[in-house]
CSV table of C-alpha atoms (C1' of nucleotides) in Angstrom, one decimal:
chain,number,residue,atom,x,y,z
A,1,UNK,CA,-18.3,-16.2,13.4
A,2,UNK,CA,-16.5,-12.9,13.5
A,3,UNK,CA,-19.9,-10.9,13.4
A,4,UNK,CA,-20.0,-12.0,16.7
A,5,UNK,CA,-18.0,-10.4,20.0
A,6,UNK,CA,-15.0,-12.2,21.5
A,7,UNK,CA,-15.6,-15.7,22.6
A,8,UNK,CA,-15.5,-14.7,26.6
A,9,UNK,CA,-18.5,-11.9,26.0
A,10,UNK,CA,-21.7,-11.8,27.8
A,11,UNK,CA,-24.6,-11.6,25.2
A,12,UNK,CA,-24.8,-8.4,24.1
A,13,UNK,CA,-28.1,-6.2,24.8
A,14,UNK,CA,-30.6,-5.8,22.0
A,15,UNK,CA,-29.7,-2.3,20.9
A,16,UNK,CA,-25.9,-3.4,20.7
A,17,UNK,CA,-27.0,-6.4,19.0
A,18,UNK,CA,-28.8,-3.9,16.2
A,19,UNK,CA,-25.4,-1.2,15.9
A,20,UNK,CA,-22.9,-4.4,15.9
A,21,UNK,CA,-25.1,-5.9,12.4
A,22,UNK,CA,-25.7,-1.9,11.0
A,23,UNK,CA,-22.0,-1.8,11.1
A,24,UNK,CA,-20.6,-4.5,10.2
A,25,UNK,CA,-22.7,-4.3,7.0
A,26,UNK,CA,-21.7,-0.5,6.4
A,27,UNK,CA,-17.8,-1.2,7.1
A,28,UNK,CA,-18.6,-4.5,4.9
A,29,UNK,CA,-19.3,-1.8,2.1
A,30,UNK,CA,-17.3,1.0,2.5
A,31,UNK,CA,-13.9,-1.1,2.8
A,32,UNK,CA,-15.2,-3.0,-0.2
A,33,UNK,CA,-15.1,0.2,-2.3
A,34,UNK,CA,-12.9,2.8,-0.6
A,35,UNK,CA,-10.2,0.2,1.0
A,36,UNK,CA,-8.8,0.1,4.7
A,37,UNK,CA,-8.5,3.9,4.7
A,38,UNK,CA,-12.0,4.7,4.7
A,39,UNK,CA,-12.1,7.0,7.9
A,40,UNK,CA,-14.0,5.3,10.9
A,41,UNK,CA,-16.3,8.6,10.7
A,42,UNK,CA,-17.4,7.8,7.2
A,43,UNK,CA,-18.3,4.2,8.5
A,44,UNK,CA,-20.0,5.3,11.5
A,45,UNK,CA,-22.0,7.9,9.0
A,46,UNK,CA,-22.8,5.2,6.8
A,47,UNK,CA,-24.6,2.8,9.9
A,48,UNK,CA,-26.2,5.7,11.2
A,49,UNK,CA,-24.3,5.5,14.2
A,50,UNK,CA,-22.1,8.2,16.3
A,51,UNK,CA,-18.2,7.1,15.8
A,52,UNK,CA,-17.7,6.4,19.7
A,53,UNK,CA,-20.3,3.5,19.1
A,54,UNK,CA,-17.6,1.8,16.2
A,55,UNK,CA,-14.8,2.1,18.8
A,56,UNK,CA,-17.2,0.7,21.6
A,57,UNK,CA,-17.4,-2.4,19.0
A,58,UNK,CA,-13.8,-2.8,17.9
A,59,UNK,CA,-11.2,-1.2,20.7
A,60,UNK,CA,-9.0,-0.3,17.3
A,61,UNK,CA,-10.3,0.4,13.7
A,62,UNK,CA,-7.2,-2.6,12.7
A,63,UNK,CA,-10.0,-4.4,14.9
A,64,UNK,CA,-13.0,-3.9,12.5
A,65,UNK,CA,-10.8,-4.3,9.2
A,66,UNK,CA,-9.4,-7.4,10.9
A,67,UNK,CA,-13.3,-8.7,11.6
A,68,UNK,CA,-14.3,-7.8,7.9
A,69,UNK,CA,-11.2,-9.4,5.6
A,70,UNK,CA,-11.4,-12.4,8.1
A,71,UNK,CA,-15.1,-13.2,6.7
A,72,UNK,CA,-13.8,-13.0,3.3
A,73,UNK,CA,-10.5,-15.4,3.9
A,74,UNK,CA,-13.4,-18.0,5.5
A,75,UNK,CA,-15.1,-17.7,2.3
A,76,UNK,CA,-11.9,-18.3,0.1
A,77,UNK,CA,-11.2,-21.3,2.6
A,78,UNK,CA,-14.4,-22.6,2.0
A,79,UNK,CA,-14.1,-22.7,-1.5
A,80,UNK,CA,-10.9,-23.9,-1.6
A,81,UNK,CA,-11.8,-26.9,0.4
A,82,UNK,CA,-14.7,-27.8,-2.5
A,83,UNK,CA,-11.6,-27.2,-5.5
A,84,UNK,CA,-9.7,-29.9,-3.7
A,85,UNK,CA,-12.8,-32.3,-5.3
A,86,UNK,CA,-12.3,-30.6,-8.4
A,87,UNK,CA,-12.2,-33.0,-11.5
A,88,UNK,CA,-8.8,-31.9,-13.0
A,89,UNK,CA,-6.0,-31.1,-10.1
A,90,UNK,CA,-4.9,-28.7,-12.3
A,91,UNK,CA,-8.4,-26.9,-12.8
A,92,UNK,CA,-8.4,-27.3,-9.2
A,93,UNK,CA,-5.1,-25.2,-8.4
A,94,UNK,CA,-6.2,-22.7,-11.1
A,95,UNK,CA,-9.9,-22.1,-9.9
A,96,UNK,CA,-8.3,-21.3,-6.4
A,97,UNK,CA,-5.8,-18.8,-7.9
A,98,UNK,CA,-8.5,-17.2,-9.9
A,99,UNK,CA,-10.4,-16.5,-6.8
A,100,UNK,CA,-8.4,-15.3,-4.6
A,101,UNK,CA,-6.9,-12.8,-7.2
A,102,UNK,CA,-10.9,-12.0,-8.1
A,103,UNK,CA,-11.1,-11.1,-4.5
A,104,UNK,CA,-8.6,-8.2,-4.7
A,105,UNK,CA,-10.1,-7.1,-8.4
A,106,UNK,CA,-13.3,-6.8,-6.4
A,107,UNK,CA,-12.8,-5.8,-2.9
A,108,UNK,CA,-10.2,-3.3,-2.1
A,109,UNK,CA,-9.8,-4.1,1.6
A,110,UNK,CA,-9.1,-7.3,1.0
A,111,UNK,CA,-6.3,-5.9,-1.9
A,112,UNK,CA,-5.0,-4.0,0.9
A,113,UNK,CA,-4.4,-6.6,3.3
A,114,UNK,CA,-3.5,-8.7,0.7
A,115,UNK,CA,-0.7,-6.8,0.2
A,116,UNK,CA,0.8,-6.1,3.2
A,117,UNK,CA,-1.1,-3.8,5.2
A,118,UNK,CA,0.0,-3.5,8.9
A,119,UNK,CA,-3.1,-5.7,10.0
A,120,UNK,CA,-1.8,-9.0,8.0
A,121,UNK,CA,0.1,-9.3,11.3
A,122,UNK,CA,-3.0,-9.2,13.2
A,123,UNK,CA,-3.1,-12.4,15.8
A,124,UNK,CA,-6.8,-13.4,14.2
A,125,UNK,CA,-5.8,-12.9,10.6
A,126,UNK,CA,-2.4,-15.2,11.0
A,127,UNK,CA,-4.2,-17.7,12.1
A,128,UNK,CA,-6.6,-17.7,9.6
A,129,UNK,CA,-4.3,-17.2,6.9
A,130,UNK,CA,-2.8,-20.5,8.8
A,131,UNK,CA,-5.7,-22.4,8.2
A,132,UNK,CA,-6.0,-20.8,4.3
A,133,UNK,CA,-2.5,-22.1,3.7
A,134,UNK,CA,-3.2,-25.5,4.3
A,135,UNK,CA,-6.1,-25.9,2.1
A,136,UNK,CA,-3.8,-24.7,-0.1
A,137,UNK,CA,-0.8,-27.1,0.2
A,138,UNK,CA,-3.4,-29.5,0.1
A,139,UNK,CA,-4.3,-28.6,-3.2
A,140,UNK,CA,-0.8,-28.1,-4.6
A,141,UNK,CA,0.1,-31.3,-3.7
A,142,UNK,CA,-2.7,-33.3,-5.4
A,143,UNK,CA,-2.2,-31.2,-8.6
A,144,UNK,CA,2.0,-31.7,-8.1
A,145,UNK,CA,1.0,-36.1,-7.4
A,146,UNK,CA,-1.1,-35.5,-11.0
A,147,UNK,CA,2.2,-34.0,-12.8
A,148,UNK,CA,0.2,-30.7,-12.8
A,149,UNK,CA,3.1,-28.7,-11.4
A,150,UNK,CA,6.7,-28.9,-10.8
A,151,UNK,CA,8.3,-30.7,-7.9
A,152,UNK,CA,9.5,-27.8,-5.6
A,153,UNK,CA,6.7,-25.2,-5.8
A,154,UNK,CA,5.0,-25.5,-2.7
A,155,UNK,CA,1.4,-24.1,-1.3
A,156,UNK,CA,2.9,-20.9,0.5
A,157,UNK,CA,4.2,-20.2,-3.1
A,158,UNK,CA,1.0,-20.3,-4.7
A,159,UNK,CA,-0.1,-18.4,-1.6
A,160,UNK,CA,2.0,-15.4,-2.2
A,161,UNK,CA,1.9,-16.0,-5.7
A,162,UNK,CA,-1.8,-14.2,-5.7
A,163,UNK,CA,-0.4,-11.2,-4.5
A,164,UNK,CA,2.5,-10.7,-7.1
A,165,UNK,CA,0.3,-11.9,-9.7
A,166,UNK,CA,-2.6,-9.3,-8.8
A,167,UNK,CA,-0.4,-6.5,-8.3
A,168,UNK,CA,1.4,-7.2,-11.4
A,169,UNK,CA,-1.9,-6.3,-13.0
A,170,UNK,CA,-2.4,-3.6,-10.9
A,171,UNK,CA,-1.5,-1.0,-12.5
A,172,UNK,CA,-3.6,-1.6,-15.7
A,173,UNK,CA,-6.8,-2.5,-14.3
A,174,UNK,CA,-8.3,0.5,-14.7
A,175,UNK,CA,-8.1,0.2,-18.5
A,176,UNK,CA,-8.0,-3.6,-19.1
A,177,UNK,CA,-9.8,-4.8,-16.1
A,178,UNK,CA,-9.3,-8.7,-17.6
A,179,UNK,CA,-5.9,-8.1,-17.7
A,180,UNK,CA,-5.3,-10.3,-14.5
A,181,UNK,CA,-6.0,-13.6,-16.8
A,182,UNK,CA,-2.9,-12.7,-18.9
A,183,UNK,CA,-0.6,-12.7,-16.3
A,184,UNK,CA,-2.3,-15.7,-14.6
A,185,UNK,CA,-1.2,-17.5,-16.9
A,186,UNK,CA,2.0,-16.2,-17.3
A,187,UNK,CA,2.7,-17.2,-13.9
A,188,UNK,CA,0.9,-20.7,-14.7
A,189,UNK,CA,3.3,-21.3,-17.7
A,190,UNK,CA,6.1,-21.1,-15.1
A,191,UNK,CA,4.8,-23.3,-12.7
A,192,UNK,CA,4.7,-26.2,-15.4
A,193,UNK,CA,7.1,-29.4,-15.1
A,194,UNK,CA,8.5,-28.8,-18.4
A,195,UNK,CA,9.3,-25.2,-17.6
A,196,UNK,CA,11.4,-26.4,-14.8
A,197,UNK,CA,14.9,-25.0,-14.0
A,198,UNK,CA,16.2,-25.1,-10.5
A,199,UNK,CA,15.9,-22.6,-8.1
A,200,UNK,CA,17.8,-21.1,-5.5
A,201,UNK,CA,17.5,-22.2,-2.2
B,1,UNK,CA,17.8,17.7,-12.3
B,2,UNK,CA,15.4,16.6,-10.1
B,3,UNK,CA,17.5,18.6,-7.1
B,4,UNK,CA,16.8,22.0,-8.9
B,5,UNK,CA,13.3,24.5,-8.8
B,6,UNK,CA,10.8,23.9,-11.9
B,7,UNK,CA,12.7,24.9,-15.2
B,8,UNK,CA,11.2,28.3,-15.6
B,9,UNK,CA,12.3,29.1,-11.9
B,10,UNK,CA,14.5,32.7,-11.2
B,11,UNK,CA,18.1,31.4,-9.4
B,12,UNK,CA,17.3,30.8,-6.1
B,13,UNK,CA,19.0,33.2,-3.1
B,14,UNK,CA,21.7,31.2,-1.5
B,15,UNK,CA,20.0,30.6,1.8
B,16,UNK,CA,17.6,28.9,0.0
B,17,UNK,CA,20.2,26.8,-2.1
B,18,UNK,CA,21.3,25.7,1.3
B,19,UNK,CA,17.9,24.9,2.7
B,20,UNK,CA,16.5,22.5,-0.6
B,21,UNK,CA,20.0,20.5,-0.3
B,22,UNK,CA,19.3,19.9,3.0
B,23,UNK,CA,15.6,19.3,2.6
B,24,UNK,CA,16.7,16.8,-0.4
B,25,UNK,CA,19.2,14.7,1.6
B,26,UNK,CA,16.9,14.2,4.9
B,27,UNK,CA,14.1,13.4,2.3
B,28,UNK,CA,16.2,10.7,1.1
B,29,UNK,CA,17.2,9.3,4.1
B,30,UNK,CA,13.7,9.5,5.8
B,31,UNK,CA,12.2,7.9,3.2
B,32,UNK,CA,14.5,5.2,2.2
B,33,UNK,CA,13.5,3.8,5.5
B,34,UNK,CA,10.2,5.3,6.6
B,35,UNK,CA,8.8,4.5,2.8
B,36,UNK,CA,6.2,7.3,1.8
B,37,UNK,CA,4.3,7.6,4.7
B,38,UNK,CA,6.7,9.7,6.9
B,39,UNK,CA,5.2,12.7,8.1
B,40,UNK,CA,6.5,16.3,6.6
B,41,UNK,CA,7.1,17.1,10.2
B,42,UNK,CA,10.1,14.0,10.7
B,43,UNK,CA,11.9,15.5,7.5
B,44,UNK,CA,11.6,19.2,8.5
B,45,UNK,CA,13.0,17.9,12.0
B,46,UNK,CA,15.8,16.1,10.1
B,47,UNK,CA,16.5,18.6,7.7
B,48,UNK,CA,16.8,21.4,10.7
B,49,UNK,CA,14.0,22.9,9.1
B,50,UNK,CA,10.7,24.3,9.8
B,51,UNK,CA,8.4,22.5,8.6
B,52,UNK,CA,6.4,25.8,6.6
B,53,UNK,CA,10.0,25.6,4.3
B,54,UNK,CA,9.1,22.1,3.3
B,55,UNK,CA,6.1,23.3,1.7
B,56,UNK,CA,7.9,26.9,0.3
B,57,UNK,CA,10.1,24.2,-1.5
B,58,UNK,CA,7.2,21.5,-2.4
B,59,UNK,CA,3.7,22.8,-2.6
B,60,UNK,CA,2.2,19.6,-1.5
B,61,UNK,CA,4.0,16.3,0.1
B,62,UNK,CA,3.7,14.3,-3.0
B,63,UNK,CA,5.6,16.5,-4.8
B,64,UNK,CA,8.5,15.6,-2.7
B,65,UNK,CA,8.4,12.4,-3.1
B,66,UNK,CA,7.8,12.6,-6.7
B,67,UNK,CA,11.3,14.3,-6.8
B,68,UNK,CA,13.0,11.5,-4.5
B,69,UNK,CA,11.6,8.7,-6.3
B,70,UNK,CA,12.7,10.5,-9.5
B,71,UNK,CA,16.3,9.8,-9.4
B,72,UNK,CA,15.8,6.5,-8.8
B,73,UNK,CA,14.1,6.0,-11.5
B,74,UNK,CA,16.4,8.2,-13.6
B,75,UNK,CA,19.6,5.8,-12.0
B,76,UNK,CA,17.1,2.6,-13.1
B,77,UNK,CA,17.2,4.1,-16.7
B,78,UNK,CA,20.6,4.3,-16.8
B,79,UNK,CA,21.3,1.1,-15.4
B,80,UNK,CA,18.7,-0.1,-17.8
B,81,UNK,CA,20.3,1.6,-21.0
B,82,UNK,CA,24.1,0.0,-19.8
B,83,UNK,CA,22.4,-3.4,-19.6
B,84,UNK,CA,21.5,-3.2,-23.3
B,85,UNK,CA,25.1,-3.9,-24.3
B,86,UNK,CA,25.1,-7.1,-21.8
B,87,UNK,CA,26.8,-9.9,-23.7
B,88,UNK,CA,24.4,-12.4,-23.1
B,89,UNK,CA,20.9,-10.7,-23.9
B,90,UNK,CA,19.0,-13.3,-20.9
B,91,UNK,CA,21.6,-11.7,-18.3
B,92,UNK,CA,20.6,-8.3,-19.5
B,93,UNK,CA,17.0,-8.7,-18.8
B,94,UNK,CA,17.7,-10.8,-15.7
B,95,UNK,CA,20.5,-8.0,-14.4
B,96,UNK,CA,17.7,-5.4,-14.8
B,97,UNK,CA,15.1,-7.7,-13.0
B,98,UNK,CA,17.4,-7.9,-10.5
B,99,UNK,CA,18.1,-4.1,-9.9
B,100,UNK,CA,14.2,-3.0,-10.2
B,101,UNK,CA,13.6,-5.9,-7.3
B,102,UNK,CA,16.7,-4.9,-4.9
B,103,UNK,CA,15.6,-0.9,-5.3
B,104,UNK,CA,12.1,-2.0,-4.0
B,105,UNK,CA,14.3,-4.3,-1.2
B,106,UNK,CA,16.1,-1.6,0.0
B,107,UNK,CA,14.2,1.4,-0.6
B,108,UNK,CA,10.7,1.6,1.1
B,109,UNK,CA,9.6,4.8,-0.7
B,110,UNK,CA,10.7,3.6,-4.4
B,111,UNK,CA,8.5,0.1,-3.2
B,112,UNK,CA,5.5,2.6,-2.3
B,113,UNK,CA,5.2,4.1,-5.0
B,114,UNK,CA,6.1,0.8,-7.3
B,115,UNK,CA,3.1,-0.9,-5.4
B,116,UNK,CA,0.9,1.7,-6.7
B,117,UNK,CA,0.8,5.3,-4.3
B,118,UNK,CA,-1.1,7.6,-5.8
B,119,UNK,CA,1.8,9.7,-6.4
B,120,UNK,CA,2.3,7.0,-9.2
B,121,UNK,CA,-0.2,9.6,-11.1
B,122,UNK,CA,2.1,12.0,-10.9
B,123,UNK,CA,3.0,13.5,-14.2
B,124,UNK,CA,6.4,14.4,-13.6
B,125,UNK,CA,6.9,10.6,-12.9
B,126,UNK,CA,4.4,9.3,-15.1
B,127,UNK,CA,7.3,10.7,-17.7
B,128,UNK,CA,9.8,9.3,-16.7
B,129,UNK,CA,8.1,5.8,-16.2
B,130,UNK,CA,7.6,5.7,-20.0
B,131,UNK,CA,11.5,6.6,-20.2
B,132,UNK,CA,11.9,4.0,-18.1
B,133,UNK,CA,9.3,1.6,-20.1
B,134,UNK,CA,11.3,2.4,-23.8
B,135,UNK,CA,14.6,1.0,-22.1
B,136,UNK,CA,13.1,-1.9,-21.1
B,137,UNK,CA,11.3,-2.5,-24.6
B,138,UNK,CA,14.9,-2.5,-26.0
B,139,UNK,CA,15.9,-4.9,-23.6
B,140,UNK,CA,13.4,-7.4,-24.2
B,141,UNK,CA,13.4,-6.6,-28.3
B,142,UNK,CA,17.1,-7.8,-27.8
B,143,UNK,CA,16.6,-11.0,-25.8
B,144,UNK,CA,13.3,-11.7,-27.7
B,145,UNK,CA,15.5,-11.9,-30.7
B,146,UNK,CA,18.0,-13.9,-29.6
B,147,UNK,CA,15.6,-16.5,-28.4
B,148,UNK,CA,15.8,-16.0,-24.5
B,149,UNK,CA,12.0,-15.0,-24.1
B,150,UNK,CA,8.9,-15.9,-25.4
B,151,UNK,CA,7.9,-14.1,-28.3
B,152,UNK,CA,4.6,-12.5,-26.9
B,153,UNK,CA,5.8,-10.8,-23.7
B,154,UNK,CA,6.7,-6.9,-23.7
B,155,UNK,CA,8.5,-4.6,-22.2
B,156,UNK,CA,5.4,-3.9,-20.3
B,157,UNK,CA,5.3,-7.1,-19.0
B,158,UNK,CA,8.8,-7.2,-17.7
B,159,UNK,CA,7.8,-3.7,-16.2
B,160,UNK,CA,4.9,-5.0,-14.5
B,161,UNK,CA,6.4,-8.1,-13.3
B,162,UNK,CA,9.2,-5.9,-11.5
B,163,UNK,CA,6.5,-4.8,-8.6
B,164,UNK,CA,4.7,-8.5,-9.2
B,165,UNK,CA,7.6,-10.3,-8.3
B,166,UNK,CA,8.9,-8.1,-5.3
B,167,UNK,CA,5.2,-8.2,-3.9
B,168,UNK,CA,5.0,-12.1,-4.3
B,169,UNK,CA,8.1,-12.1,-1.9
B,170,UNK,CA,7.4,-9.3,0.7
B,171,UNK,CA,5.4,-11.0,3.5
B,172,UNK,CA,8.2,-12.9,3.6
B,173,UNK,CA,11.4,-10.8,3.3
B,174,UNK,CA,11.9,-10.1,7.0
B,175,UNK,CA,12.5,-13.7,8.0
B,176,UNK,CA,14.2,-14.8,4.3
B,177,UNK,CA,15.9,-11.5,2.7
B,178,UNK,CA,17.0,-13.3,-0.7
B,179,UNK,CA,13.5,-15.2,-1.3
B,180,UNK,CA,12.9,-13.1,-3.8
B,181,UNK,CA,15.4,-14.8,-5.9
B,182,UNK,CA,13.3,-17.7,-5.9
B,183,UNK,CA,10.3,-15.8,-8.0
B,184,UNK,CA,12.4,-14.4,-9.7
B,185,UNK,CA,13.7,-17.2,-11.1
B,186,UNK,CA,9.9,-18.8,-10.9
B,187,UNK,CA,9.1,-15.6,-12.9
B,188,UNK,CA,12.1,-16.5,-15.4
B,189,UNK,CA,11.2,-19.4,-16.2
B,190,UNK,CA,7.4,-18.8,-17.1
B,191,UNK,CA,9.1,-15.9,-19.7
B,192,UNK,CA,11.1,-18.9,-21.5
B,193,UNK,CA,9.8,-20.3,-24.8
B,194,UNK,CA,9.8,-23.5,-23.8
B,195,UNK,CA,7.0,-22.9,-21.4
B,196,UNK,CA,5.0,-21.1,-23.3
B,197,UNK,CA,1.6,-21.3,-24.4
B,198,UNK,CA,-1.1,-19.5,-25.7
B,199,UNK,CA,-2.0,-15.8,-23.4
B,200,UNK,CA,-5.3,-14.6,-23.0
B,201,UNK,CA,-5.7,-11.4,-24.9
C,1,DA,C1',-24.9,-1.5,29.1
C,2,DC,C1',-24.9,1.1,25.6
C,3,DC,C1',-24.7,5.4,22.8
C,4,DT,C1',-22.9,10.0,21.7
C,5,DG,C1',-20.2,14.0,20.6
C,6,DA,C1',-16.7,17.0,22.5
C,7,DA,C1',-11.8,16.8,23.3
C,8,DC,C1',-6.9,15.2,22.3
C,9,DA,C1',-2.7,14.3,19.7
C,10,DC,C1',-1.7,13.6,15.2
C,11,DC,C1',-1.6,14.6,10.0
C,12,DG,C1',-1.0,17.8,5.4
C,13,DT,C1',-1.5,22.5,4.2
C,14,DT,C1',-2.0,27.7,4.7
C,15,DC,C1',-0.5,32.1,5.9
C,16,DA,C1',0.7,36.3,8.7
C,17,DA,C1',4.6,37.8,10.8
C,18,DG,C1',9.3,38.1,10.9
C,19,DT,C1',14.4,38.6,8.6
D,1,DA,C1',12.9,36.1,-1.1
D,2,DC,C1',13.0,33.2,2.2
D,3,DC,C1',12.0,31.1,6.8
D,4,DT,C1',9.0,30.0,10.7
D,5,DG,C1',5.4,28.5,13.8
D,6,DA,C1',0.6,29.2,14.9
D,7,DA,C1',-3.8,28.0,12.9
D,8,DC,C1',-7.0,25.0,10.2
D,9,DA,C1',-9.5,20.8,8.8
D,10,DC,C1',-8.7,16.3,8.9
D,11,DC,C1',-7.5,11.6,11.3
D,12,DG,C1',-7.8,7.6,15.1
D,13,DT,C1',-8.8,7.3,19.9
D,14,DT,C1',-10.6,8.5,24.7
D,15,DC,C1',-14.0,9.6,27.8
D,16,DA,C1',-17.5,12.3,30.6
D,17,DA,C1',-22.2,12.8,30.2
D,18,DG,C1',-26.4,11.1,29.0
D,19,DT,C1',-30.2,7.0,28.3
DNA sequence: ACCTGAACACCGTTCAAGT
DNA sequence: ACCTGAACACCGTTCAAGT
């Protein structure tokens, strides 16, 4: 529940109850569009709220980025969890790499953290990322059992394998915004059994 | 020349010679480690400058690092066009794989911009990024012809993949500096023929 | 308790004053 | 021509003053 204050909190008065919702769903849409640096002033603007209220909220903006992309990693755990019933293992691996990398196509806060803003190191978003990477490693391993994927590709690889893959189609999004899917399954091909070679340690 | 004044520039007075050499080596250093995000202020201080000369040299920030990342590019091309007379037409492609990935490992302002800065817009290096791009194409023309790729990858692709593969192994380069060799060679493997099939278009 | 905006130390950029 | 630092509009963050 990360709309909610730290666990220890005493319940929060009704008109704190009222800014905490306003911003989380202004910051919700300004990061989406402008990324992590959207100013904290053009958040507070957007809840109708004076900037010492955000910082009353969240002691550090990282804070309020931190509370926003962790809602978005529970939804990509959640659906994650379902792919693991997936018919096809492979279809199963696939559908999780097309989300996550859908994510960043759509949101640019969570493009940002993706790749390597200064919050990934956040104590909340480890451990989240934690729990994300071993739906994952589930995943890859019922799709490696089905012959799916080679032998020593592991979940953290898929894991940082959405990065590399969006940014790779970084660049050209703006003109070919289905661009993604071409080096999705680039990156696929590789993963294949028969496209095995060893790699180094 | 990327250490000289715009081309339709008068000679500069020698004080000022003095001062832009200066300027160009703390520049380097600063960001080399600092990446892009290094104030003007820290390479004034470096330089022994003030920090008004910075911008008598380089009317805005960006156009300073425009002109760092520059020669790296221009000693990519190079590298690049030396590779096309590789023996083996794999190792060329691999050998500039290689260098594009260890420039972003050791160079935090060349992996900045690579990942997509806005300076990235930059027409000055916009330029010499198609340079850079036509080497390439060569490259993979060569090793597409003598069987080491797939026939429906590009120079862009190989382009592309240079940021793709770095990004897939920065969250984890402080604990495991080589990693990237391992997507690398992931990446490698999904540009054989054996493992191809059909791209999206 | 909670909200707010003025105040602070930064940033990139401009420019008047010095040589 | 060139160099410099004070001044400006931003940024994240703090906090005294208000309810």
């Amino acid at each position: 529940m990360s709309t909610e204050p730290a666990d220890n909190a005493r319940p929060l008065r009704a008109d704190a109850v009222r800014s905490r919702a306003l911003l989380m769903s202004a910051a919700r849409d300004v990061f989406a569009v402008r990324g992590t640096e959207a100013s904290v002033a053009e958040i507070a603007q957007a809840a109708g709220l004076g900037k010492g209220t955000v910082f009353r909220h969240f002691a550090h903006k990282d804070d309020l980025v931190v509370a926003i992309v962790d809602e978005m990693v529970d939804d990509l755990v959640a659906t994650t969890e379902q792919l693991l019933h997936a018919d096809d293992p492979a279809e199963g691996l696939r559908g999780f790499m097309t989300a996550g990398i859908e994510l960043q196509v759509h949101n640019q806060a969570f493009c940002d953290v993706a790749a390597g803003a200064a919050v990934r190191q956040h104590p909340v978003l480890r451990g989240k990322i934690a729990r994300l990477e071993s739906a994952v490693e589930a995943l890859v391993d019922r799709a490696r059992r089905a012959g799916a994927v080679r032998d020593d590709i592991t979940g953290q690889d898929v894991m940082l394998l959405l990065t590399g893959v969006y940014q790779t189609a970084a660049p050209m999004l703006p003109e070919s915004p289905e661009i993604w899917k071409r080096y999705l399954a680039l990156t696929f091909d590789g993963l294949q059994p028969a496209a095995a070679r060893p790699l180094p340690a």
